[in-house]
Amino acid sequence: MAMSLIQACRSLALSTWLLSFCFVHLLCLDFTVAEKEEWYTAFVNITYAEPAPDPGAGAAGGGGTTAELHTEKTECGRYGEHSPKQDARGEVVMASSAHDRLACDPNTKFAAPAHGKNWIALIPKGNCTYRDKIRNAFLQNASAVVIFNVGSNTNETITMSHAGVEDIVAIMIPEPKGKEIVSLLERNITVTMYITIGTRNLQKYVSRTSVVFVSISFIVLMIISLAWLVFYYIQRFRYANARDRNQRRLGDAAKKAISKLQVRTIKKGDKETEPDFDNCAVCIEGYKPNDVVRILPCR
Ligand SMILES: *[C@@H]1O[C@H](CO)[C@@H](O)[C@H](O)[C@H]1NC(C)=O
Ligand SMILES: *[C@@H]1O[C@H](CO)[C@@H](O)[C@H](O)[C@H]1NC(C)=O
Ligand SMILES: *[C@@H]1O[C@H](CO)[C@@H](O)[C@H](O)[C@H]1NC(C)=O
Ligand SMILES: *[C@@H]1O[C@H](CO)[C@@H](O)[C@H](O)[C@H]1NC(C)=O
Ligand SMILES: *[C@@H]1O[C@H](CO)[C@@H](O)[C@H](O)[C@H]1NC(C)=O
């Protein structure tokens, strides 16, 4: 009874320990290992005057170039990590020459409007760091830098890292949007962009290495505790076995010892049959003739 109580206590302690261990691990994963990233989306409003459609086909109305004003606003941008989270606006421009589009060269010339007007540099991703591109535009007095993703034909954007160039608004927009603006600019259409701050996002992610680390340590500790459990039960089993064997041996020894004792048959007239003689110590009865008795030694 007492034994099983102790056992129950032990298993309870063990399972409690395992549970708290799992809990601590989860907390670890949550607080120290998981990294948090805060990022802001940007509303991108582009406004441009679409020239009269198809001047070649519209032969009849050659003179009336009614420019149609287009404006659209989407929350497709994402502020760079080191960019001030501010609004910005200006005319969108690219590098003057096509081979300088990537703006990796510090001497890149942008087709900036007349001095004093705000302009925004539109640069594709690639060949050098975001930081270099942003710095090159910043040094030429751009009021913001818009970098568009290239390669992945998706709507993805990332939070650009550009430590050191932190005084200029820098956002990233997805590739389709960038391509759209580039095609407008290539048609010599003046595009004005208004960048306004969108929503704040908090992203929590767990890096792969920390997941691996946590799982490995978890597995190792799990194995240790299992090994301990197995060891404990084996030990208990061996102990019970040894006790059984001991008892059996003791019983055998006792039988052997008893069989060695002298045996005598009581006959009529022996002093044990006298009425005032002591009773048999084992069966608490008087002796009768023909009883077979064992003589117990005094010590
Ligand atoms: C974009 O901004 C301009 C100027 O602030 C505004 O007139 C226009 O309505 C905006 N477009 C959209 C779709 O909000
Ligand atoms: C970008 O880099 C690649 C390889 O380094 C090179 O072939 C390519 O010409 C570069 N593009 C520009 C526009 O400089
Ligand atoms: C940038 O602006 C400063 C002052 O406003 C001016 O002195 C400088 O020449 C400008 N740089 C370029 C590349 O336009
Ligand atoms: C990108 O977004 C536009 C609309 O915002 C959608 O029509 C298009 O399918 C998306 N493309 C991809 C590859 O997700
Ligand atoms: C745009 O303007 C440039 C000169 O400013 C000219 O060389 C080019 O042909 C024009 N492109 C279109 C599509 O009109």
Coordinates of C-alpha atoms and ligand atoms in Angstrom, one line a residue:
M1 CA 0.0 0.0 0.0
A2 CA 2.7 2.5 1.1
M3 CA 4.8 1.3 -1.8
S4 CA 2.2 2.0 -4.4
L5 CA 1.5 5.4 -2.9
I6 CA 5.2 6.3 -3.2
Q7 CA 5.1 5.0 -6.8
A8 CA 2.1 7.1 -7.7
C9 CA 3.8 10.2 -6.2
R10 CA 6.9 9.5 -8.2
S11 CA 5.1 9.2 -11.5
L12 CA 3.1 12.3 -10.7
A13 CA 6.3 14.2 -10.0
L14 CA 7.8 12.9 -13.2
S15 CA 4.9 13.8 -15.4
T16 CA 4.7 17.2 -13.7
W17 CA 8.3 17.8 -14.4
L18 CA 7.9 16.8 -18.1
L19 CA 4.9 19.1 -18.5
S20 CA 6.6 22.1 -16.9
F21 CA 9.6 21.3 -19.1
C22 CA 7.4 21.4 -22.3
F23 CA 5.9 24.6 -21.0
V24 CA 9.2 26.3 -20.5
H25 CA 10.3 25.2 -23.9
L26 CA 7.2 26.8 -25.5
L27 CA 7.8 30.0 -23.6
C28 CA 11.4 30.0 -24.8
L29 CA 10.1 29.6 -28.3
D30 CA 7.7 32.5 -27.8
F31 CA 9.9 35.0 -26.1
T32 CA 13.6 34.5 -26.8
V33 CA 13.7 32.6 -30.1
A34 CA 10.8 34.1 -32.0
E35 CA 11.8 37.3 -33.6
K36 CA 9.4 40.1 -34.1
E37 CA 9.3 42.4 -37.1
E38 CA 7.3 45.5 -37.4
W39 CA 6.5 47.0 -40.7
Y40 CA 4.3 49.6 -42.3
T41 CA 2.4 49.4 -45.5
A42 CA 2.2 52.5 -47.8
F43 CA -0.7 53.8 -49.8
V44 CA 0.6 54.5 -53.3
N45 CA -1.5 57.0 -55.3
I46 CA -0.5 57.6 -58.8
T47 CA -2.1 60.3 -60.9
Y48 CA -1.4 60.9 -64.5
A49 CA -2.9 62.5 -67.6
E50 CA -3.5 59.8 -70.2
P51 CA -3.1 61.5 -73.7
A52 CA -5.9 61.1 -76.2
P53 CA -6.2 57.5 -77.2
D54 CA -4.4 56.3 -80.4
P55 CA -3.5 59.5 -82.2
G56 CA -2.8 57.5 -85.5
A57 CA -6.3 55.9 -85.7
G58 CA -8.2 59.1 -84.5
A59 CA -7.5 60.8 -87.8
A60 CA -10.8 62.7 -87.7
G61 CA -10.3 64.4 -84.3
G62 CA -6.6 65.2 -84.7
G63 CA -6.7 68.6 -83.1
G64 CA -8.8 67.8 -79.9
T65 CA -6.3 66.1 -77.6
T66 CA -8.5 65.7 -74.6
A67 CA -6.1 64.3 -71.9
E68 CA -7.9 62.1 -69.5
L69 CA -6.9 62.3 -65.8
H70 CA -6.2 58.9 -64.3
T71 CA -5.8 58.3 -60.6
E72 CA -5.5 55.2 -58.6
K73 CA -4.6 54.4 -55.0
T74 CA -3.6 51.0 -53.6
E75 CA -2.0 49.9 -50.4
C76 CA 0.7 48.0 -52.2
G77 CA 3.8 49.7 -50.8
R78 CA 5.9 48.7 -47.9
Y79 CA 8.2 51.1 -46.0
G80 CA 11.9 50.3 -45.7
E81 CA 13.1 49.3 -42.3
H82 CA 15.1 52.5 -41.9
S83 CA 12.9 54.9 -43.8
P84 CA 11.1 57.6 -41.9
K85 CA 7.4 56.6 -41.8
Q86 CA 6.2 59.8 -43.5
D87 CA 4.2 60.9 -46.5
A88 CA 6.0 62.0 -49.6
R89 CA 5.0 63.2 -53.0
G90 CA 6.5 64.2 -56.3
E91 CA 6.9 63.4 -60.0
V92 CA 8.1 59.9 -60.7
V93 CA 11.4 59.7 -62.6
M94 CA 13.8 57.0 -63.7
A95 CA 17.4 57.2 -64.6
S96 CA 18.0 59.2 -67.8
S97 CA 19.7 56.4 -69.6
A98 CA 18.3 52.9 -69.8
H99 CA 21.5 51.1 -68.7
D100 CA 21.6 53.2 -65.5
R101 CA 18.1 52.1 -64.4
L102 CA 19.4 50.0 -61.5
A103 CA 21.0 53.2 -60.1
C104 CA 24.0 51.3 -58.7
D105 CA 26.5 53.9 -60.0
P106 CA 26.8 57.0 -57.7
N107 CA 26.9 59.2 -60.8
T108 CA 23.5 58.0 -62.1
K109 CA 21.6 60.9 -63.6
F110 CA 17.9 61.0 -63.0
A111 CA 15.6 62.7 -65.3
A112 CA 14.6 65.1 -62.5
P113 CA 12.2 67.9 -63.2
A114 CA 13.3 71.6 -63.0
H115 CA 15.1 72.6 -59.9
G116 CA 13.0 72.9 -56.8
K117 CA 10.3 70.5 -57.8
N118 CA 9.8 67.3 -55.7
W119 CA 10.6 64.1 -57.5
I120 CA 10.5 60.5 -56.6
A121 CA 13.1 58.0 -58.0
L122 CA 11.8 54.8 -59.4
I123 CA 14.4 52.1 -59.4
P124 CA 14.2 48.3 -60.1
K125 CA 15.7 45.9 -57.6
G126 CA 19.0 44.2 -58.5
N127 CA 22.8 44.3 -58.9
C128 CA 23.5 46.3 -55.8
T129 CA 22.0 46.8 -52.3
Y130 CA 18.9 48.7 -51.5
R131 CA 21.1 51.0 -49.4
D132 CA 23.3 52.0 -52.4
K133 CA 20.3 52.7 -54.6
I134 CA 18.6 54.7 -52.0
R135 CA 21.7 56.7 -51.2
N136 CA 22.4 57.5 -54.8
A137 CA 18.9 58.9 -55.2
F138 CA 19.1 60.7 -51.9
L139 CA 22.4 62.4 -52.9
Q140 CA 20.6 63.9 -55.9
N141 CA 17.9 65.4 -53.8
A142 CA 15.1 63.0 -54.5
S143 CA 12.2 63.3 -52.0
A144 CA 11.5 59.6 -51.9
V145 CA 12.7 56.4 -53.5
V146 CA 10.4 53.7 -54.8
I147 CA 12.1 50.3 -55.5
F148 CA 10.1 47.7 -57.3
N149 CA 10.6 44.0 -57.0
V150 CA 12.0 42.2 -60.0
G151 CA 12.3 38.5 -60.8
S152 CA 9.4 37.1 -58.9
N153 CA 6.3 37.9 -60.9
T154 CA 4.3 38.1 -57.8
N155 CA 2.7 40.8 -55.7
E156 CA 5.3 40.4 -53.0
T157 CA 7.2 43.1 -51.2
I158 CA 9.8 42.9 -48.4
T159 CA 10.9 45.3 -45.7
M160 CA 14.1 46.7 -47.2
S161 CA 17.1 47.2 -44.9
H162 CA 19.1 50.3 -45.6
A163 CA 20.9 51.3 -42.4
G164 CA 22.9 54.5 -42.8
V165 CA 20.5 56.2 -45.3
E166 CA 17.7 57.1 -43.0
D167 CA 16.6 60.6 -44.0
I168 CA 14.6 59.7 -47.1
V169 CA 11.3 57.9 -47.5
A170 CA 12.0 54.6 -49.2
I171 CA 9.2 52.1 -50.1
M172 CA 9.1 48.9 -52.1
I173 CA 6.2 48.1 -54.4
P174 CA 5.4 44.9 -56.2
E175 CA 6.7 44.2 -59.7
P176 CA 3.4 44.6 -61.6
K177 CA 2.9 48.1 -60.2
G178 CA 6.5 49.0 -61.0
K179 CA 6.2 47.7 -64.5
E180 CA 3.0 49.7 -65.0
I181 CA 4.6 53.0 -64.0
V182 CA 7.7 52.2 -66.1
S183 CA 5.6 51.7 -69.1
L184 CA 3.8 55.0 -68.5
L185 CA 7.1 56.8 -68.1
E186 CA 8.4 55.3 -71.3
R187 CA 5.5 56.8 -73.1
N188 CA 6.7 60.2 -71.7
I189 CA 3.6 60.5 -69.5
T190 CA 4.2 62.6 -66.4
V191 CA 3.2 60.5 -63.3
T192 CA 2.7 62.1 -59.9
M193 CA 2.9 59.9 -56.9
Y194 CA 1.6 60.4 -53.4
I195 CA 2.9 58.1 -50.8
T196 CA 0.9 58.0 -47.6
I197 CA 1.4 55.9 -44.6
G198 CA -0.7 52.7 -44.3
T199 CA -1.2 50.3 -41.6
R200 CA 1.3 49.0 -39.0
N201 CA 1.9 45.3 -39.1
L202 CA 3.6 43.1 -36.6
Q203 CA 5.0 39.9 -37.8
K204 CA 6.3 37.2 -35.6
Y205 CA 8.5 34.5 -37.1
V206 CA 10.7 31.8 -35.8
S207 CA 14.0 31.2 -37.5
R208 CA 14.8 27.7 -38.6
T209 CA 18.0 27.4 -36.6
S210 CA 16.2 28.1 -33.3
V211 CA 13.5 25.6 -34.2
V212 CA 16.1 23.0 -34.8
F213 CA 17.9 23.9 -31.6
V214 CA 14.8 23.8 -29.5
S215 CA 13.7 20.5 -31.0
I216 CA 17.1 18.9 -30.5
S217 CA 17.3 19.9 -26.9
F218 CA 13.8 18.8 -26.4
I219 CA 14.5 15.4 -27.8
V220 CA 17.7 15.0 -25.8
L221 CA 15.9 15.8 -22.6
M222 CA 13.1 13.5 -23.5
I223 CA 15.5 10.6 -24.1
I224 CA 17.2 11.3 -20.8
S225 CA 13.9 11.2 -18.9
L226 CA 12.8 8.1 -20.7
A227 CA 16.1 6.4 -19.9
W228 CA 15.6 7.4 -16.3
L229 CA 12.1 5.9 -16.3
V230 CA 13.3 2.6 -17.8
F231 CA 16.2 2.4 -15.4
Y232 CA 13.8 3.0 -12.5
Y233 CA 11.5 0.3 -13.5
I234 CA 14.3 -2.2 -14.2
Q235 CA 15.6 -1.4 -10.8
R236 CA 12.3 -2.0 -9.1
F237 CA 11.8 -5.3 -11.0
R238 CA 15.2 -6.5 -9.9
Y239 CA 14.5 -5.5 -6.3
A240 CA 11.1 -7.4 -6.2
N241 CA 12.8 -10.5 -7.8
A242 CA 15.6 -10.4 -5.2
R243 CA 13.1 -10.2 -2.4
D244 CA 11.1 -13.2 -3.7
R245 CA 14.2 -15.3 -4.0
N246 CA 15.2 -14.3 -0.5
Q247 CA 11.9 -15.3 0.9
R248 CA 12.0 -18.7 -0.8
R249 CA 15.5 -19.3 0.4
L250 CA 14.5 -18.5 4.0
G251 CA 11.5 -20.8 3.8
D252 CA 13.6 -23.7 2.5
A253 CA 16.2 -23.1 5.2
A254 CA 13.4 -23.1 7.9
K255 CA 12.0 -26.5 6.5
K256 CA 15.5 -28.0 6.5
A257 CA 16.1 -26.8 10.0
I258 CA 12.8 -28.3 11.2
S259 CA 13.4 -31.6 9.5
K260 CA 16.7 -31.9 11.4
L261 CA 14.9 -31.7 14.8
Q262 CA 14.7 -35.0 16.8
V263 CA 11.3 -36.8 16.5
R264 CA 10.0 -39.0 19.3
T265 CA 6.8 -41.0 19.7
I266 CA 5.2 -40.7 23.1
K267 CA 4.4 -44.0 24.9
K268 CA 2.1 -44.8 27.7
G269 CA 3.8 -44.2 31.0
D270 CA 6.1 -41.4 29.8
K271 CA 6.2 -38.4 32.0
E272 CA 4.5 -36.2 29.4
T273 CA 1.3 -38.2 29.8
E274 CA 1.0 -37.3 33.5
P275 CA -1.9 -35.0 34.0
D276 CA 0.1 -32.2 35.7
F277 CA 2.6 -32.0 32.9
D278 CA 2.8 -28.9 30.7
N279 CA 0.7 -28.7 27.5
C280 CA 2.2 -28.9 24.1
A281 CA 3.6 -25.4 23.4
V282 CA 2.5 -25.5 19.7
C283 CA -1.0 -27.0 19.8
I284 CA -1.8 -26.1 23.4
E285 CA -3.2 -29.5 24.3
G286 CA -2.1 -32.3 26.6
Y287 CA 0.1 -35.1 25.3
K288 CA -1.4 -38.5 24.6
P289 CA 0.3 -41.8 24.0
N290 CA 1.3 -42.4 20.3
D291 CA 1.7 -38.7 19.6
V292 CA 4.7 -37.9 17.5
V293 CA 6.5 -34.9 18.9
R294 CA 9.5 -32.9 17.8
I295 CA 11.8 -31.8 20.5
L296 CA 12.5 -28.1 20.2
P297 CA 15.9 -27.0 21.5
C298 CA 15.8 -24.3 24.2
R299 CA 17.8 -22.0 22.1
Ligands
LIG1 C1 -4.5 60.8 -55.3 O1 -4.1 62.0 -54.8 C2 -4.6 63.2 -55.4 C3 -4.0 64.4 -54.8 O2 -4.0 64.3 -53.4 C4 -6.1 63.2 -55.3 O3 -6.6 64.3 -55.9 C5 -6.7 61.9 -55.8 O4 -8.1 61.8 -55.6 C6 -6.1 60.7 -55.2 N1 -6.5 59.5 -55.8 C7 -7.2 58.5 -55.1 C8 -7.6 57.3 -55.9 O5 -7.4 58.6 -53.9
LIG2 C1 23.9 43.4 -63.4 O1 24.9 42.4 -63.0 C2 25.0 41.4 -64.0 C3 26.0 40.3 -63.4 O2 26.8 40.8 -62.4 C4 25.6 42.0 -65.3 O3 25.7 41.0 -66.3 C5 24.6 43.0 -65.7 O4 25.1 43.7 -66.9 C6 24.3 44.0 -64.6 N1 23.3 44.9 -65.1 C7 23.4 46.2 -65.2 C8 22.3 47.0 -65.7 O5 24.5 46.8 -64.9
LIG3 C1 20.6 69.3 -53.9 O1 20.1 70.4 -53.2 C2 21.1 71.3 -52.7 C3 20.5 72.4 -51.9 O2 19.1 72.4 -52.0 C4 21.9 71.8 -53.9 O3 22.9 72.6 -53.4 C5 22.5 70.7 -54.6 O4 23.2 71.1 -55.8 C6 21.4 69.7 -55.1 N1 22.0 68.5 -55.7 C7 21.6 68.1 -56.9 C8 22.4 66.9 -57.4 O5 20.7 68.6 -57.5
LIG4 C1 -1.5 40.6 -57.9 O1 -2.5 41.4 -57.5 C2 -3.5 41.7 -58.4 C3 -4.6 42.6 -57.9 O2 -4.1 43.3 -56.8 C4 -4.2 40.4 -58.9 O3 -5.1 40.6 -59.9 C5 -3.1 39.4 -59.4 O4 -3.6 38.2 -59.7 C6 -2.0 39.2 -58.3 N1 -0.9 38.4 -58.9 C7 -0.4 37.4 -58.2 C8 0.7 36.7 -58.9 O5 -0.7 37.2 -57.0
LIG5 C1 10.0 60.5 -75.0 O1 10.7 61.7 -75.1 C2 12.1 61.5 -75.6 C3 12.8 62.8 -75.5 O2 12.4 63.6 -74.4 C4 12.0 61.0 -77.0 O3 13.3 60.7 -77.4 C5 11.2 59.7 -77.0 O4 11.1 59.2 -78.3 C6 9.8 59.9 -76.4 N1 9.2 58.7 -76.3 C7 7.9 58.5 -76.7 C8 7.3 57.1 -76.6 O5 7.2 59.4 -77.1

